[in-house]
Amino acid sequence: MKLPSGLRLAIFGAGSSGRAAYALLRRGNSIAAFLDSDPLKQGHEIDGVPVLPPEALATLEHDRIVIASMFDTEIAALLTGRMGVPEARLLRLPAYLLKARAAPSGEASALALFARCFDMLHESGIPYFADHSLLLGIMRENGLIPWARELDLCIMEEDVPALREVLRAQGAAFDFEEIGYRNGTEYWAAGEAKMFKAAAAEIDIHVKHRVADSDGEWRVWCVGPYLLQAGARHYAAASWQDFNGVPVRCPADPEAYLEAMYGSWRVKVKNWSYGDYRNIRATYPADFL
């Protein structure tokens, strides 16, 4: 994706994604302000740039609005609908550009840290699965996706207590943070674990919740504002796939799993966004989760 230059930009999103966008765009552009709907972020500054409410756009001098958030669909609807901003003035950055954590320098260092994570999980017996971009990389690239050097894993909700104990005992090198849901739904209670995110590297461990309906048994989890679903059968057993010489647990039929999640998963799509998932069960309001 070609980034803009020579423009006065407003960045919508004052969280980690907004900061990542700022780091990408501040050279060659003038950053007029950050915009955010969260009152707790408004009134502060990021590197001397003010964080303003969206309503400040009416008097803010700017050329384009950069949407730097997982909630890009909702933000675009707010801007073009209620605020009357032309779609042509919006710039949506793809997800792979908004990774704010600092991965270890060099692919070899990243792979070594990832291998240590697998060793920890294997030794503890935690029944994890490769997921999202990691599984896609293993099955399509025989390694990491070139523009997404990250480890996406998942566990089932019933394995969260065991994972917590393992991370307390062995996870210091990764500096994992447990992230809980802000609000409860029919699938989980407020405060239940949503994911475990490592500060030391691009490692995310998603937590999947059990649900049954008239169509069968599912596991559900959230990415951004989207509730995703996959048939429980995918996790009933594991297939083992090679990742840089390390055997990695994957869903029982990884190709069928990827087809349900991405559609034509063998086709490389770099400018992919969260709204492109094929297995979306529901969409939640921004900041709800």
PDB file of C-alpha atoms in Angstrom:
ATOM      1  CA  MET A   1       0.000   0.000   0.000  1.00  0.00           C
ATOM      2  CA  LYS A   2       1.324   3.444  -0.946  1.00  0.00           C
ATOM      3  CA  LEU A   3       1.244   5.776   2.042  1.00  0.00           C
ATOM      4  CA  PRO A   4       0.240   9.436   1.649  1.00  0.00           C
ATOM      5  CA  SER A   5       2.775  12.258   1.824  1.00  0.00           C
ATOM      6  CA  GLY A   6       2.605  16.037   1.998  1.00  0.00           C
ATOM      7  CA  LEU A   7      -0.817  16.050   3.661  1.00  0.00           C
ATOM      8  CA  ARG A   8      -2.305  17.369   6.885  1.00  0.00           C
ATOM      9  CA  LEU A   9      -3.811  14.266   8.497  1.00  0.00           C
ATOM     10  CA  ALA A  10      -6.196  13.519  11.336  1.00  0.00           C
ATOM     11  CA  ILE A  11      -5.767  10.025  12.796  1.00  0.00           C
ATOM     12  CA  PHE A  12      -8.963   8.439  14.108  1.00  0.00           C
ATOM     13  CA  GLY A  13      -7.920   6.157  16.935  1.00  0.00           C
ATOM     14  CA  ALA A  14      -5.705   7.077  19.891  1.00  0.00           C
ATOM     15  CA  GLY A  15      -4.877   3.553  21.015  1.00  0.00           C
ATOM     16  CA  SER A  16      -2.007   1.302  20.017  1.00  0.00           C
ATOM     17  CA  SER A  17      -3.149   1.190  16.373  1.00  0.00           C
ATOM     18  CA  GLY A  18      -3.303   4.982  16.223  1.00  0.00           C
ATOM     19  CA  ARG A  19       0.211   5.221  17.607  1.00  0.00           C
ATOM     20  CA  ALA A  20       1.394   2.716  15.001  1.00  0.00           C
ATOM     21  CA  ALA A  21      -0.242   4.821  12.266  1.00  0.00           C
ATOM     22  CA  TYR A  22       1.417   7.935  13.682  1.00  0.00           C
ATOM     23  CA  ALA A  23       4.832   6.275  13.528  1.00  0.00           C
ATOM     24  CA  LEU A  24       4.214   5.385   9.875  1.00  0.00           C
ATOM     25  CA  LEU A  25       2.828   8.728   8.742  1.00  0.00           C
ATOM     26  CA  ARG A  26       4.504  11.467  10.775  1.00  0.00           C
ATOM     27  CA  ARG A  27       7.469  11.677   8.385  1.00  0.00           C
ATOM     28  CA  GLY A  28       6.364  13.443   5.224  1.00  0.00           C
ATOM     29  CA  ASN A  29       2.994  14.523   6.630  1.00  0.00           C
ATOM     30  CA  SER A  30       1.647  16.933   9.230  1.00  0.00           C
ATOM     31  CA  ILE A  31      -0.469  15.229  11.913  1.00  0.00           C
ATOM     32  CA  ALA A  32      -3.168  17.707  12.907  1.00  0.00           C
ATOM     33  CA  ALA A  33      -4.731  15.645  15.700  1.00  0.00           C
ATOM     34  CA  PHE A  34      -5.800  12.278  16.966  1.00  0.00           C
ATOM     35  CA  LEU A  35      -9.552  11.696  17.162  1.00  0.00           C
ATOM     36  CA  ASP A  36     -11.191   9.266  19.569  1.00  0.00           C
ATOM     37  CA  SER A  37     -14.697   8.638  20.879  1.00  0.00           C
ATOM     38  CA  ASP A  38     -13.377   7.568  24.285  1.00  0.00           C
ATOM     39  CA  PRO A  39     -13.717  10.498  26.742  1.00  0.00           C
ATOM     40  CA  LEU A  40     -10.849   9.078  28.831  1.00  0.00           C
ATOM     41  CA  LYS A  41      -8.432   9.614  25.927  1.00  0.00           C
ATOM     42  CA  GLN A  42      -9.697  13.052  24.922  1.00  0.00           C
ATOM     43  CA  GLY A  43      -7.805  16.049  26.253  1.00  0.00           C
ATOM     44  CA  HIS A  44      -4.467  14.238  26.340  1.00  0.00           C
ATOM     45  CA  GLU A  45      -1.548  14.442  23.918  1.00  0.00           C
ATOM     46  CA  ILE A  46       0.504  11.835  22.062  1.00  0.00           C
ATOM     47  CA  ASP A  47       3.977  13.128  21.262  1.00  0.00           C
ATOM     48  CA  GLY A  48       2.591  16.673  21.479  1.00  0.00           C
ATOM     49  CA  VAL A  49      -0.388  15.957  19.190  1.00  0.00           C
ATOM     50  CA  PRO A  50      -3.782  16.567  20.847  1.00  0.00           C
ATOM     51  CA  VAL A  51      -6.446  13.868  21.216  1.00  0.00           C
ATOM     52  CA  LEU A  52      -9.799  15.422  20.313  1.00  0.00           C
ATOM     53  CA  PRO A  53     -13.414  14.222  20.132  1.00  0.00           C
ATOM     54  CA  PRO A  54     -14.731  13.438  16.633  1.00  0.00           C
ATOM     55  CA  GLU A  55     -16.867  16.584  16.689  1.00  0.00           C
ATOM     56  CA  ALA A  56     -13.681  18.659  16.530  1.00  0.00           C
ATOM     57  CA  LEU A  57     -13.411  17.766  12.831  1.00  0.00           C
ATOM     58  CA  ALA A  58     -15.835  20.588  12.064  1.00  0.00           C
ATOM     59  CA  THR A  59     -13.154  23.183  12.823  1.00  0.00           C
ATOM     60  CA  LEU A  60      -9.987  21.135  12.363  1.00  0.00           C
ATOM     61  CA  GLU A  61      -7.864  21.916   9.324  1.00  0.00           C
ATOM     62  CA  HIS A  62      -7.055  18.599   7.609  1.00  0.00           C
ATOM     63  CA  ASP A  63      -6.836  16.972   4.179  1.00  0.00           C
ATOM     64  CA  ARG A  64      -7.582  13.319   4.993  1.00  0.00           C
ATOM     65  CA  ILE A  65      -8.767  11.243   7.946  1.00  0.00           C
ATOM     66  CA  VAL A  66      -6.769   8.093   8.616  1.00  0.00           C
ATOM     67  CA  ILE A  67      -8.785   5.341  10.306  1.00  0.00           C
ATOM     68  CA  ALA A  68      -6.428   3.412  12.568  1.00  0.00           C
ATOM     69  CA  SER A  69      -8.633   0.994  14.441  1.00  0.00           C
ATOM     70  CA  MET A  70     -10.079  -2.510  14.340  1.00  0.00           C
ATOM     71  CA  PHE A  71     -13.461  -0.770  14.350  1.00  0.00           C
ATOM     72  CA  ASP A  72     -12.903   0.776  10.924  1.00  0.00           C
ATOM     73  CA  THR A  73     -16.378  -0.126   9.607  1.00  0.00           C
ATOM     74  CA  GLU A  74     -18.172   1.552  12.515  1.00  0.00           C
ATOM     75  CA  ILE A  75     -15.894   4.602  12.417  1.00  0.00           C
ATOM     76  CA  ALA A  76     -16.369   5.021   8.668  1.00  0.00           C
ATOM     77  CA  ALA A  77     -20.148   4.805   9.142  1.00  0.00           C
ATOM     78  CA  LEU A  78     -19.997   7.488  11.855  1.00  0.00           C
ATOM     79  CA  LEU A  79     -17.897   9.822   9.707  1.00  0.00           C
ATOM     80  CA  THR A  80     -19.771   9.437   6.439  1.00  0.00           C
ATOM     81  CA  GLY A  81     -23.212   9.165   8.008  1.00  0.00           C
ATOM     82  CA  ARG A  82     -23.737  11.347  11.042  1.00  0.00           C
ATOM     83  CA  MET A  83     -20.833  13.703  10.313  1.00  0.00           C
ATOM     84  CA  GLY A  84     -21.202  13.937   6.529  1.00  0.00           C
ATOM     85  CA  VAL A  85     -17.532  13.299   5.670  1.00  0.00           C
ATOM     86  CA  PRO A  86     -17.076  12.214   2.024  1.00  0.00           C
ATOM     87  CA  GLU A  87     -15.786   8.644   1.667  1.00  0.00           C
ATOM     88  CA  ALA A  88     -13.003   9.943  -0.593  1.00  0.00           C
ATOM     89  CA  ARG A  89     -11.448  11.767   2.360  1.00  0.00           C
ATOM     90  CA  LEU A  90     -11.066   8.575   4.412  1.00  0.00           C
ATOM     91  CA  LEU A  91      -7.975   6.416   4.394  1.00  0.00           C
ATOM     92  CA  ARG A  92      -8.236   2.977   5.988  1.00  0.00           C
ATOM     93  CA  LEU A  93      -4.944   1.376   6.906  1.00  0.00           C
ATOM     94  CA  PRO A  94      -4.812  -2.428   6.576  1.00  0.00           C
ATOM     95  CA  ALA A  95      -4.417  -4.473   9.729  1.00  0.00           C
ATOM     96  CA  TYR A  96      -0.846  -5.578   9.012  1.00  0.00           C
ATOM     97  CA  LEU A  97       0.359  -1.948   9.181  1.00  0.00           C
ATOM     98  CA  LEU A  98      -1.157  -1.385  12.610  1.00  0.00           C
ATOM     99  CA  LYS A  99       0.922  -3.833  14.625  1.00  0.00           C
ATOM    100  CA  ALA A 100       2.335  -1.749  17.434  1.00  0.00           C
ATOM    101  CA  ARG A 101       4.300  -4.301  19.425  1.00  0.00           C
ATOM    102  CA  ALA A 102       8.004  -4.523  18.805  1.00  0.00           C
ATOM    103  CA  ALA A 103       8.883  -7.932  17.422  1.00  0.00           C
ATOM    104  CA  PRO A 104      12.377  -9.262  18.057  1.00  0.00           C
ATOM    105  CA  SER A 105      14.833  -7.799  15.566  1.00  0.00           C
ATOM    106  CA  GLY A 106      15.388 -10.209  12.698  1.00  0.00           C
ATOM    107  CA  GLU A 107      13.431 -13.279  11.649  1.00  0.00           C
ATOM    108  CA  ALA A 108      15.872 -15.631  13.374  1.00  0.00           C
ATOM    109  CA  SER A 109      15.297 -13.922  16.741  1.00  0.00           C
ATOM    110  CA  ALA A 110      11.529 -14.027  16.267  1.00  0.00           C
ATOM    111  CA  LEU A 111      11.578 -17.714  15.346  1.00  0.00           C
ATOM    112  CA  ALA A 112      13.744 -18.535  18.359  1.00  0.00           C
ATOM    113  CA  LEU A 113      11.279 -16.816  20.715  1.00  0.00           C
ATOM    114  CA  PHE A 114       8.340 -18.528  19.020  1.00  0.00           C
ATOM    115  CA  ALA A 115      10.077 -21.905  19.446  1.00  0.00           C
ATOM    116  CA  ARG A 116      10.452 -21.195  23.180  1.00  0.00           C
ATOM    117  CA  CYS A 117       6.718 -20.504  23.372  1.00  0.00           C
ATOM    118  CA  PHE A 118       5.935 -23.848  21.717  1.00  0.00           C
ATOM    119  CA  ASP A 119       8.337 -25.625  24.085  1.00  0.00           C
ATOM    120  CA  MET A 120       6.515 -24.098  27.056  1.00  0.00           C
ATOM    121  CA  LEU A 121       3.097 -25.180  25.743  1.00  0.00           C
ATOM    122  CA  HIS A 122       4.241 -28.680  24.781  1.00  0.00           C
ATOM    123  CA  GLU A 123       5.934 -29.341  28.114  1.00  0.00           C
ATOM    124  CA  SER A 124       2.868 -28.175  30.027  1.00  0.00           C
ATOM    125  CA  GLY A 125       0.423 -30.205  27.947  1.00  0.00           C
ATOM    126  CA  ILE A 126      -1.801 -27.208  27.169  1.00  0.00           C
ATOM    127  CA  PRO A 127      -3.958 -28.282  24.161  1.00  0.00           C
ATOM    128  CA  TYR A 128      -3.460 -25.175  22.011  1.00  0.00           C
ATOM    129  CA  PHE A 129      -4.083 -24.835  18.260  1.00  0.00           C
ATOM    130  CA  ALA A 130      -2.379 -22.753  15.568  1.00  0.00           C
ATOM    131  CA  ASP A 131      -4.859 -20.162  14.338  1.00  0.00           C
ATOM    132  CA  HIS A 132      -5.386 -17.163  12.057  1.00  0.00           C
ATOM    133  CA  SER A 133      -2.241 -15.896  10.312  1.00  0.00           C
ATOM    134  CA  LEU A 134       0.031 -18.562  11.829  1.00  0.00           C
ATOM    135  CA  LEU A 135      -2.092 -21.422  10.494  1.00  0.00           C
ATOM    136  CA  LEU A 136      -2.435 -19.620   7.172  1.00  0.00           C
ATOM    137  CA  GLY A 137       1.343 -19.210   6.981  1.00  0.00           C
ATOM    138  CA  ILE A 138       2.026 -22.837   7.867  1.00  0.00           C
ATOM    139  CA  MET A 139      -0.384 -24.183   5.261  1.00  0.00           C
ATOM    140  CA  ARG A 140       0.295 -21.685   2.454  1.00  0.00           C
ATOM    141  CA  GLU A 141       3.806 -20.340   2.977  1.00  0.00           C
ATOM    142  CA  ASN A 142       5.477 -23.218   4.837  1.00  0.00           C
ATOM    143  CA  GLY A 143       6.364 -20.620   7.460  1.00  0.00           C
ATOM    144  CA  LEU A 144       5.351 -17.115   8.491  1.00  0.00           C
ATOM    145  CA  ILE A 145       3.372 -14.823   6.215  1.00  0.00           C
ATOM    146  CA  PRO A 146       6.001 -12.296   5.027  1.00  0.00           C
ATOM    147  CA  TRP A 147       4.005  -9.230   6.119  1.00  0.00           C
ATOM    148  CA  ALA A 148       2.550 -10.770   9.314  1.00  0.00           C
ATOM    149  CA  ARG A 149       5.435 -12.080  11.425  1.00  0.00           C
ATOM    150  CA  GLU A 150       3.259 -13.137  14.326  1.00  0.00           C
ATOM    151  CA  LEU A 151       2.126 -16.163  16.287  1.00  0.00           C
ATOM    152  CA  ASP A 152      -1.660 -16.577  16.503  1.00  0.00           C
ATOM    153  CA  LEU A 153      -2.715 -19.421  18.769  1.00  0.00           C
ATOM    154  CA  CYS A 154      -5.918 -20.392  20.533  1.00  0.00           C
ATOM    155  CA  ILE A 155      -7.081 -22.422  23.504  1.00  0.00           C
ATOM    156  CA  MET A 156     -10.544 -23.452  24.686  1.00  0.00           C
ATOM    157  CA  GLU A 157     -12.139 -21.629  27.621  1.00  0.00           C
ATOM    158  CA  GLU A 158     -11.851 -24.677  29.875  1.00  0.00           C
ATOM    159  CA  ASP A 159      -8.041 -24.546  29.541  1.00  0.00           C
ATOM    160  CA  VAL A 160      -7.679 -20.925  30.723  1.00  0.00           C
ATOM    161  CA  PRO A 161      -6.900 -21.793  34.397  1.00  0.00           C
ATOM    162  CA  ALA A 162      -4.128 -24.174  33.325  1.00  0.00           C
ATOM    163  CA  LEU A 163      -2.647 -21.585  30.955  1.00  0.00           C
ATOM    164  CA  ARG A 164      -2.641 -18.949  33.705  1.00  0.00           C
ATOM    165  CA  GLU A 165      -0.606 -21.267  35.924  1.00  0.00           C
ATOM    166  CA  VAL A 166       1.869 -22.045  33.153  1.00  0.00           C
ATOM    167  CA  LEU A 167       2.368 -18.357  32.339  1.00  0.00           C
ATOM    168  CA  ARG A 168       2.920 -17.505  36.006  1.00  0.00           C
ATOM    169  CA  ALA A 169       5.582 -20.186  36.274  1.00  0.00           C
ATOM    170  CA  GLN A 170       7.275 -19.981  32.865  1.00  0.00           C
ATOM    171  CA  GLY A 171       5.985 -16.984  30.932  1.00  0.00           C
ATOM    172  CA  ALA A 172       8.235 -14.186  32.243  1.00  0.00           C
ATOM    173  CA  ALA A 173      10.260 -14.041  29.022  1.00  0.00           C
ATOM    174  CA  PHE A 174       7.113 -13.257  27.020  1.00  0.00           C
ATOM    175  CA  ASP A 175       5.409 -10.812  29.436  1.00  0.00           C
ATOM    176  CA  PHE A 176       1.877 -12.013  28.669  1.00  0.00           C
ATOM    177  CA  GLU A 177      -1.091  -9.823  29.589  1.00  0.00           C
ATOM    178  CA  GLU A 178      -4.519 -11.346  30.112  1.00  0.00           C
ATOM    179  CA  ILE A 179      -7.195  -9.236  28.423  1.00  0.00           C
ATOM    180  CA  GLY A 180     -10.782  -9.652  29.605  1.00  0.00           C
ATOM    181  CA  TYR A 181     -14.095  -8.676  28.070  1.00  0.00           C
ATOM    182  CA  ARG A 182     -15.498  -5.323  29.172  1.00  0.00           C
ATOM    183  CA  ASN A 183     -19.105  -6.491  28.941  1.00  0.00           C
ATOM    184  CA  GLY A 184     -20.888  -9.801  29.275  1.00  0.00           C
ATOM    185  CA  THR A 185     -22.892 -11.492  26.523  1.00  0.00           C
ATOM    186  CA  GLU A 186     -24.727 -14.778  26.152  1.00  0.00           C
ATOM    187  CA  TYR A 187     -21.332 -16.362  25.442  1.00  0.00           C
ATOM    188  CA  TRP A 188     -19.210 -15.041  28.337  1.00  0.00           C
ATOM    189  CA  ALA A 189     -19.396 -12.946  31.499  1.00  0.00           C
ATOM    190  CA  ALA A 190     -17.820  -9.523  31.912  1.00  0.00           C
ATOM    191  CA  GLY A 191     -14.174  -9.906  32.846  1.00  0.00           C
ATOM    192  CA  GLU A 192     -13.754 -13.395  31.377  1.00  0.00           C
ATOM    193  CA  ALA A 193     -10.568 -13.951  29.423  1.00  0.00           C
ATOM    194  CA  LYS A 194     -10.687 -12.816  25.816  1.00  0.00           C
ATOM    195  CA  MET A 195      -7.036 -13.422  24.967  1.00  0.00           C
ATOM    196  CA  PHE A 196      -3.486 -13.474  26.263  1.00  0.00           C
ATOM    197  CA  LYS A 197      -1.172 -11.008  24.530  1.00  0.00           C
ATOM    198  CA  ALA A 198       2.617 -11.063  24.791  1.00  0.00           C
ATOM    199  CA  ALA A 199       4.380  -7.724  25.119  1.00  0.00           C
ATOM    200  CA  ALA A 200       7.778  -9.165  24.197  1.00  0.00           C
ATOM    201  CA  ALA A 201       6.746 -10.425  20.748  1.00  0.00           C
ATOM    202  CA  GLU A 202       3.815 -10.747  18.368  1.00  0.00           C
ATOM    203  CA  ILE A 203       2.152 -13.665  20.175  1.00  0.00           C
ATOM    204  CA  ASP A 204      -1.615 -13.739  20.718  1.00  0.00           C
ATOM    205  CA  ILE A 205      -3.471 -16.617  22.368  1.00  0.00           C
ATOM    206  CA  HIS A 206      -7.214 -16.324  21.688  1.00  0.00           C
ATOM    207  CA  VAL A 207      -9.769 -17.932  24.023  1.00  0.00           C
ATOM    208  CA  LYS A 208     -12.676 -19.773  22.402  1.00  0.00           C
ATOM    209  CA  HIS A 209     -16.020 -20.263  24.120  1.00  0.00           C
ATOM    210  CA  ARG A 210     -18.444 -23.141  23.710  1.00  0.00           C
ATOM    211  CA  VAL A 211     -21.948 -22.571  22.322  1.00  0.00           C
ATOM    212  CA  ALA A 212     -24.642 -24.864  20.946  1.00  0.00           C
ATOM    213  CA  ASP A 213     -27.610 -23.901  18.811  1.00  0.00           C
ATOM    214  CA  SER A 214     -29.982 -25.525  16.320  1.00  0.00           C
ATOM    215  CA  ASP A 215     -27.187 -25.651  13.736  1.00  0.00           C
ATOM    216  CA  GLY A 216     -24.770 -27.581  15.946  1.00  0.00           C
ATOM    217  CA  GLU A 217     -21.895 -27.029  18.368  1.00  0.00           C
ATOM    218  CA  TRP A 218     -19.510 -24.123  17.889  1.00  0.00           C
ATOM    219  CA  ARG A 219     -16.575 -22.320  19.377  1.00  0.00           C
ATOM    220  CA  VAL A 220     -16.816 -18.515  19.304  1.00  0.00           C
ATOM    221  CA  TRP A 221     -14.267 -15.745  19.916  1.00  0.00           C
ATOM    222  CA  CYS A 222     -13.798 -12.079  19.069  1.00  0.00           C
ATOM    223  CA  VAL A 223     -11.341 -10.269  16.815  1.00  0.00           C
ATOM    224  CA  GLY A 224     -11.909  -6.525  16.842  1.00  0.00           C
ATOM    225  CA  PRO A 225     -15.676  -5.953  16.823  1.00  0.00           C
ATOM    226  CA  TYR A 226     -16.411  -9.298  15.150  1.00  0.00           C
ATOM    227  CA  LEU A 227     -17.666 -12.460  16.825  1.00  0.00           C
ATOM    228  CA  LEU A 228     -16.206 -15.347  14.853  1.00  0.00           C
ATOM    229  CA  GLN A 229     -17.358 -18.949  14.932  1.00  0.00           C
ATOM    230  CA  ALA A 230     -15.951 -22.338  13.967  1.00  0.00           C
ATOM    231  CA  GLY A 231     -17.484 -25.769  14.281  1.00  0.00           C
ATOM    232  CA  ALA A 232     -16.441 -27.527  17.490  1.00  0.00           C
ATOM    233  CA  ARG A 233     -15.429 -30.531  15.366  1.00  0.00           C
ATOM    234  CA  HIS A 234     -12.316 -28.621  14.236  1.00  0.00           C
ATOM    235  CA  TYR A 235     -10.924 -28.839  17.785  1.00  0.00           C
ATOM    236  CA  ALA A 236     -12.042 -32.381  18.630  1.00  0.00           C
ATOM    237  CA  ALA A 237      -8.658 -33.666  17.507  1.00  0.00           C
ATOM    238  CA  ALA A 238      -5.369 -32.164  16.349  1.00  0.00           C
ATOM    239  CA  SER A 239      -3.273 -32.532  13.236  1.00  0.00           C
ATOM    240  CA  TRP A 240       0.442 -31.804  13.545  1.00  0.00           C
ATOM    241  CA  GLN A 241       2.115 -29.555  10.976  1.00  0.00           C
ATOM    242  CA  ASP A 242       5.761 -28.544  10.663  1.00  0.00           C
ATOM    243  CA  PHE A 243       6.726 -24.954  11.457  1.00  0.00           C
ATOM    244  CA  ASN A 244      10.431 -24.238  11.044  1.00  0.00           C
ATOM    245  CA  GLY A 245      11.274 -27.718  12.273  1.00  0.00           C
ATOM    246  CA  VAL A 246       8.836 -27.594  15.217  1.00  0.00           C
ATOM    247  CA  PRO A 247       5.693 -29.792  15.208  1.00  0.00           C
ATOM    248  CA  VAL A 248       2.710 -27.520  15.858  1.00  0.00           C
ATOM    249  CA  ARG A 249      -0.839 -28.493  16.879  1.00  0.00           C
ATOM    250  CA  CYS A 250      -3.385 -27.454  14.239  1.00  0.00           C
ATOM    251  CA  PRO A 251      -7.126 -28.047  13.771  1.00  0.00           C
ATOM    252  CA  ALA A 252      -8.028 -31.563  12.671  1.00  0.00           C
ATOM    253  CA  ASP A 253      -8.681 -30.508   9.061  1.00  0.00           C
ATOM    254  CA  PRO A 254      -6.700 -27.279   8.632  1.00  0.00           C
ATOM    255  CA  GLU A 255      -7.675 -26.746   4.990  1.00  0.00           C
ATOM    256  CA  ALA A 256     -11.410 -26.957   5.752  1.00  0.00           C
ATOM    257  CA  TYR A 257     -10.889 -24.682   8.754  1.00  0.00           C
ATOM    258  CA  LEU A 258      -9.120 -22.043   6.664  1.00  0.00           C
ATOM    259  CA  GLU A 259     -11.779 -22.298   3.952  1.00  0.00           C
ATOM    260  CA  ALA A 260     -14.489 -21.538   6.509  1.00  0.00           C
ATOM    261  CA  MET A 261     -12.549 -18.575   7.884  1.00  0.00           C
ATOM    262  CA  TYR A 262     -11.051 -16.981   4.758  1.00  0.00           C
ATOM    263  CA  GLY A 263     -12.727 -18.495   1.715  1.00  0.00           C
ATOM    264  CA  SER A 264     -10.053 -18.755  -0.979  1.00  0.00           C
ATOM    265  CA  TRP A 265      -7.214 -18.931   1.521  1.00  0.00           C
ATOM    266  CA  ARG A 266      -4.588 -19.992  -1.047  1.00  0.00           C
ATOM    267  CA  VAL A 267      -4.879 -16.573  -2.738  1.00  0.00           C
ATOM    268  CA  LYS A 268      -2.537 -14.014  -1.158  1.00  0.00           C
ATOM    269  CA  VAL A 269      -4.345 -10.825  -0.095  1.00  0.00           C
ATOM    270  CA  LYS A 270      -2.022  -8.342   1.593  1.00  0.00           C
ATOM    271  CA  ASN A 271      -4.534  -5.493   2.054  1.00  0.00           C
ATOM    272  CA  TRP A 272      -6.915  -7.717   4.018  1.00  0.00           C
ATOM    273  CA  SER A 273      -9.116  -6.393   6.839  1.00  0.00           C
ATOM    274  CA  TYR A 274     -11.012  -7.956   9.734  1.00  0.00           C
ATOM    275  CA  GLY A 275     -14.342  -7.420   7.989  1.00  0.00           C
ATOM    276  CA  ASP A 276     -13.226  -9.902   5.310  1.00  0.00           C
ATOM    277  CA  TYR A 277     -13.607 -12.912   7.607  1.00  0.00           C
ATOM    278  CA  ARG A 278     -16.055 -15.466   6.194  1.00  0.00           C
ATOM    279  CA  ASN A 279     -17.089 -16.851   9.588  1.00  0.00           C
ATOM    280  CA  ILE A 280     -18.545 -13.744  11.259  1.00  0.00           C
ATOM    281  CA  ARG A 281     -21.434 -14.626  13.575  1.00  0.00           C
ATOM    282  CA  ALA A 282     -22.158 -11.121  14.931  1.00  0.00           C
ATOM    283  CA  THR A 283     -20.731  -7.605  15.096  1.00  0.00           C
ATOM    284  CA  TYR A 284     -20.522  -5.605  18.320  1.00  0.00           C
ATOM    285  CA  PRO A 285     -20.455  -1.807  18.786  1.00  0.00           C
ATOM    286  CA  ALA A 286     -17.100  -0.068  19.040  1.00  0.00           C
ATOM    287  CA  ASP A 287     -15.616  -0.166  22.572  1.00  0.00           C
ATOM    288  CA  PHE A 288     -18.197  -2.756  23.739  1.00  0.00           C
ATOM    289  CA  LEU A 289     -15.692  -5.573  24.042  1.00  0.00           C
TER     290      LEU A 289
END
